[in-house]
Structure formats: structure tokens, C-alpha cells
Coordinates of C-alpha atoms and ligand atoms in Angstrom, one line a residue:
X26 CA 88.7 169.0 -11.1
X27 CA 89.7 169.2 -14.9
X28 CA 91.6 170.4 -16.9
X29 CA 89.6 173.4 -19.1
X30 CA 90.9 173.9 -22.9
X31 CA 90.9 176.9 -24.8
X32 CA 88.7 179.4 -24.8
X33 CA 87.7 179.3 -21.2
X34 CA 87.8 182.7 -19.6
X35 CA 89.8 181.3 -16.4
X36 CA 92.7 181.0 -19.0
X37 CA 92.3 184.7 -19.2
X38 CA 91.9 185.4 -15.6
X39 CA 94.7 187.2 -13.7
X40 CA 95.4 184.7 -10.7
X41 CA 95.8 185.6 -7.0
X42 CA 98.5 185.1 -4.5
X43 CA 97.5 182.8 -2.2
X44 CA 97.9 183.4 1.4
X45 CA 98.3 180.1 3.3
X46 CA 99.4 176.2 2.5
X47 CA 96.8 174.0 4.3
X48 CA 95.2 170.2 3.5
X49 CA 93.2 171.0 1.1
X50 CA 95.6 172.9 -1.0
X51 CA 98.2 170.3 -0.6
X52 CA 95.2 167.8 -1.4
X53 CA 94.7 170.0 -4.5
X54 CA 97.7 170.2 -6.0
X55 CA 98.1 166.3 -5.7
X56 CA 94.7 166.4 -8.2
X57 CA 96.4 168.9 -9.8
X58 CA 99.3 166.8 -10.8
X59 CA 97.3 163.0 -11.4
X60 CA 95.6 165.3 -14.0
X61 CA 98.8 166.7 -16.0
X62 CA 100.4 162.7 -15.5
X63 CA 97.1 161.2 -17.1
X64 CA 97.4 164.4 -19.8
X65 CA 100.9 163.1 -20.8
X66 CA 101.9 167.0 -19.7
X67 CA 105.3 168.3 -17.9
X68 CA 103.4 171.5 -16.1
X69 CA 99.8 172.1 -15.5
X70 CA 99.0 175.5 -13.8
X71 CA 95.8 176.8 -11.5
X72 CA 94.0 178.5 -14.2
X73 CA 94.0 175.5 -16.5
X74 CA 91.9 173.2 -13.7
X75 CA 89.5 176.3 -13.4
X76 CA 91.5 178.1 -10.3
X77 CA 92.1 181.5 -9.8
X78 CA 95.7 180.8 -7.4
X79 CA 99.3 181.8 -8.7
X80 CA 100.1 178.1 -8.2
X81 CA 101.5 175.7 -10.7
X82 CA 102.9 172.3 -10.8
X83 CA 105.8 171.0 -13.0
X84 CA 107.5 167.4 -13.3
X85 CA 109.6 168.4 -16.5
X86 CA 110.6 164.8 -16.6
X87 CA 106.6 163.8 -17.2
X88 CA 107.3 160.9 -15.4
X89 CA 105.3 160.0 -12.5
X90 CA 107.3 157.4 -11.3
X91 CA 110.5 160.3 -11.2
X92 CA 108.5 161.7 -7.8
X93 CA 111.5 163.8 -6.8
X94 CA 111.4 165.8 -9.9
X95 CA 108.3 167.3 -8.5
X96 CA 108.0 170.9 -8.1
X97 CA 105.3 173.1 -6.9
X98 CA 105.4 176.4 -7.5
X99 CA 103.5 179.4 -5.3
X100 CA 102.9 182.8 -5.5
X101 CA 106.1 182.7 -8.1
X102 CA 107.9 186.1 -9.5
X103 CA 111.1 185.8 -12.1
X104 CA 113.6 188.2 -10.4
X105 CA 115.8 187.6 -13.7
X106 CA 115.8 187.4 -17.0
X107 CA 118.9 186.9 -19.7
X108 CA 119.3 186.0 -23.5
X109 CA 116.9 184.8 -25.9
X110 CA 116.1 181.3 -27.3
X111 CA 113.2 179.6 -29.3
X112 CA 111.6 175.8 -28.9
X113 CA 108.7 174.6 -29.5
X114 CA 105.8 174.2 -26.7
X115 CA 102.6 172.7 -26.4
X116 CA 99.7 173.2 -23.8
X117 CA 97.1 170.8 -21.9
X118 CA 94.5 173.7 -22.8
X119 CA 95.1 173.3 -26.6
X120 CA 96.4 170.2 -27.1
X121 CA 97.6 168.9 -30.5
X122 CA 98.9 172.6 -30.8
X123 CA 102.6 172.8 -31.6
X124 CA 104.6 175.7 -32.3
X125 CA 107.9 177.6 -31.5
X126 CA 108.2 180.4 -28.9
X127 CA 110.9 182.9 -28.6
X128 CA 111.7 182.9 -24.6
X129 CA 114.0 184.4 -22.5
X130 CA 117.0 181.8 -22.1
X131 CA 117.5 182.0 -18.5
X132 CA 115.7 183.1 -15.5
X133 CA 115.9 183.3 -11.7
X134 CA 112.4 182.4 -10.0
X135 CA 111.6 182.6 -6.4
X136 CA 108.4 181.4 -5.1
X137 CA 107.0 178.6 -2.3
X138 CA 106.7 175.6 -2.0
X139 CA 104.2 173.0 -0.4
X140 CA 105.9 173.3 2.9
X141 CA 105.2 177.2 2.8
X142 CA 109.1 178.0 2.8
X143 CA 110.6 180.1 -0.2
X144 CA 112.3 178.7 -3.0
X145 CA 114.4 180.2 -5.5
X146 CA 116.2 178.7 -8.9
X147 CA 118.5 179.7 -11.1
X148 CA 116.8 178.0 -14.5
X149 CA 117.8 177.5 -18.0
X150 CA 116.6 175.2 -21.1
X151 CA 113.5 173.0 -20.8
X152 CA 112.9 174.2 -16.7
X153 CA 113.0 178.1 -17.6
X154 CA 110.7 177.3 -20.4
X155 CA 108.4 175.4 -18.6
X156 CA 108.3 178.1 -15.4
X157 CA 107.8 180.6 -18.1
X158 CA 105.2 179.0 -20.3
X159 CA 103.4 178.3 -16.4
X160 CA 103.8 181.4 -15.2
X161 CA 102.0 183.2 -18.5
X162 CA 98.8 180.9 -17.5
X163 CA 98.5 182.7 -14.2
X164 CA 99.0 185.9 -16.0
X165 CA 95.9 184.9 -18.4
X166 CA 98.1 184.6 -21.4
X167 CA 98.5 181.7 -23.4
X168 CA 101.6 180.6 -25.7
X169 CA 100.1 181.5 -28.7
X170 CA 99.8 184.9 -28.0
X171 CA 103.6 185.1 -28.3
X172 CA 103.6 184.1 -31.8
X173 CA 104.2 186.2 -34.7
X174 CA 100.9 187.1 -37.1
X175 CA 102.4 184.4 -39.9
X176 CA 102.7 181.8 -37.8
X177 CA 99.3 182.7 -36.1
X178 CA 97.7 182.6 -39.3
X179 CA 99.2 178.7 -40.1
X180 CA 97.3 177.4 -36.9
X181 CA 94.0 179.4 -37.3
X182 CA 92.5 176.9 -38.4
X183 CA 92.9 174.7 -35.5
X184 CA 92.5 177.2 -33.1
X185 CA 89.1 177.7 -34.9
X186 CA 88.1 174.6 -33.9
X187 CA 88.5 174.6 -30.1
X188 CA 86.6 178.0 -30.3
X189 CA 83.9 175.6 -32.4
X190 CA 83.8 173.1 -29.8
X191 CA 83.9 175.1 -26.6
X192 CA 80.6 177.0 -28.1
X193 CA 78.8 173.4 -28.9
X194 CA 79.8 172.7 -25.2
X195 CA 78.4 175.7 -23.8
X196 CA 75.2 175.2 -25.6
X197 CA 74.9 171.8 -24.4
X198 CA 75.3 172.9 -20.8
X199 CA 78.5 171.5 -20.2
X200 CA 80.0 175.1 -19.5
X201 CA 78.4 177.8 -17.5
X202 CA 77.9 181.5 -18.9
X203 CA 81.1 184.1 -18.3
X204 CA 79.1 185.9 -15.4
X205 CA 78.3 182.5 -13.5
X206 CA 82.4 181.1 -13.8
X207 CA 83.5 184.8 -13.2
X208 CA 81.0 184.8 -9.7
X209 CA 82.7 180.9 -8.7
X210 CA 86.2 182.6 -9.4
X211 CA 85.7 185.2 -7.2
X212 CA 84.4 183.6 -4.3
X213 CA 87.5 181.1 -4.5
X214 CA 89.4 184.2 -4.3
X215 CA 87.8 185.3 -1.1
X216 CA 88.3 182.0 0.1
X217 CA 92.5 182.0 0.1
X218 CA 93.5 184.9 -1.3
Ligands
ZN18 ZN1 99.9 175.6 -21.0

């Protein structure tokens, strides 16, 4: 497992619900969250380790000591939405990429957890950010495509460059062709979903 950076098509891929907690997903999601520690990240979600489950993981505290501040999020849905508010985000899939994002202020989430029972949260500040931001990955979206043109146009650059580097990659074999991720994707579907 890996984290994949921008432009891989899994970022684009509309996830899944997943029907059952077992071993192996729990086993997963532990992978899934020694990867976002050793990233220096505070979320990491299913489409970003090449996984086509609405899963994500969050430790908003980025501390992997700070264990209880570990969330795991399944299958989630925001029931709520109120007010608006902007701060600035980053993502494991671009990283060095910086910029503001207008967000709703609060939400209400409900989802499961590890233990297959349902969750729900009342979030505001960094947490509804963060669920936000996470829940846009399993939608295929990506926090840059909430940002105006002008500010778009400031980071092109940069973005240019991940495009540049995930083509060298793919020409050196490192990265399979669209049909061949698209054909793993869907069998991991049929697998849990
Ligand atoms: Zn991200």
C-alpha cells in the first residue's frame, strides 16, 4: 500500500460503500494510518492508497502517540451543513500544495466505525474541514477543484509538475495504464462492496 499523488485516476474514482468490517479491513486501515503518520498528514482517505471504499482515516492531532484521537470513518454521509468559512488545506496526493478553501463551517456526519456500529458528530473548525476535505476524495474530487480560476492560475505551475512526473512514471512502468487500474478497482469493488 501507498499513498498515490496527483493525477492518478483512483483520485477521480467515485468510491463504494462497503458492506462488512472484517480482519483484513481493520488490518487495512491500520496500513492506512502508519502511511498518513510517516506522511506528516491528519487524514488519509481510500482513494489516495489506490482503494475504491468510502473509508477514511483521521487523527486531526497528527500525532501517533495521541491514539485516542483516532477516527475511522465508513460509508460516511454529512446530514448537515451550516455557515461558511475559509482555511488553508493541504493534501498527501499533492503535497507542498497550499491554499485556502471556502468550506461549510459546520457539519453533522454519520457514518461507522471499525466495530461496524454507527457514529455520528456534530463537527466544527479543523474536524469539519478535515471530514470534508476526506469526504471529497471518495467523491473523486480534489481540494483544488474548489478554488477560484485566479488562484488556480497561481499554482499552475506546480500542479504542472506532478502532471510531469506522474507521465515520466508511467513511462517508466512504475504506473499501469487507466484500463489496467480501472479493471483492479473494479474487482476490489466486487470483492466488499
Ligand atoms: Zn487530500
Amino acid at each position: 500500500m501507498q499513498i498515490v499523488q496527483y493525477p492518478h485516476p483512483t483520485l477521480r474514482h467515485v468510491s463504494k460503500p462497503l458492506k462488512r468490517v472484517d480482519a483484513e479491513l481493520r488490518a487495512m486501515v491500520g496500513q492506512m494510518f502508519e502511511l498518513m503518520y510517516a506522511a506528516s498528514g491528519i487524514g488519509l482517505a481510500a482513494n489516495q492508497v489506490d482503494l475504491p471504499y468510502r473509508l477514511f482515516v483521521l487523527n486531526t492531532s497528527g500525532d501517533r502517540q495521541q491514539k485516542e484521537l483516532e477516527q475511522v470513518f465508513i460509508n460516511p454521509v454529512i446530514t448537515r451543513r451550516q455557515g461558511s468559512a475559509e482555511g488553508e488545506e493541504g493534501c498527501l496526493s499533492l503535497p507542498g500544495l497550499y491554499a485556502e478553501v471556502k468550506r461549510p463551517e459546520k457539519i453533522s456526519v454519520q457514518a461507522y466505525n471499525l466495530q461496524g456500529e454507527e457514529i455520528s458528530a456534530d463537527l466544527d473548525d479543523l474536524p469539519a474541514r478535515a471530514v470534508q476535505h476526506e469526504l471529497d476524495h471518495l467523491n473523486g474530487k480534489l481540494f483544488i477543484d474548489h478554488l477560484p480560476p485566479t488562484k488556480l492560475m497561481e499554482l499552475r505551475d506546480a500542479i504542472r509538475e506532478f502532471e510531469l512526473e506522474f507521465d515520466s512514471r508511467r513511462q517508466r512502468g512504475e504506473i499501469g495504464d487507466d484500463q489496467s487500474l480501472r479493471a483492479r478497482l473494479l474487482d476490489l469493488e466486487q470483492l466488499r462492496t
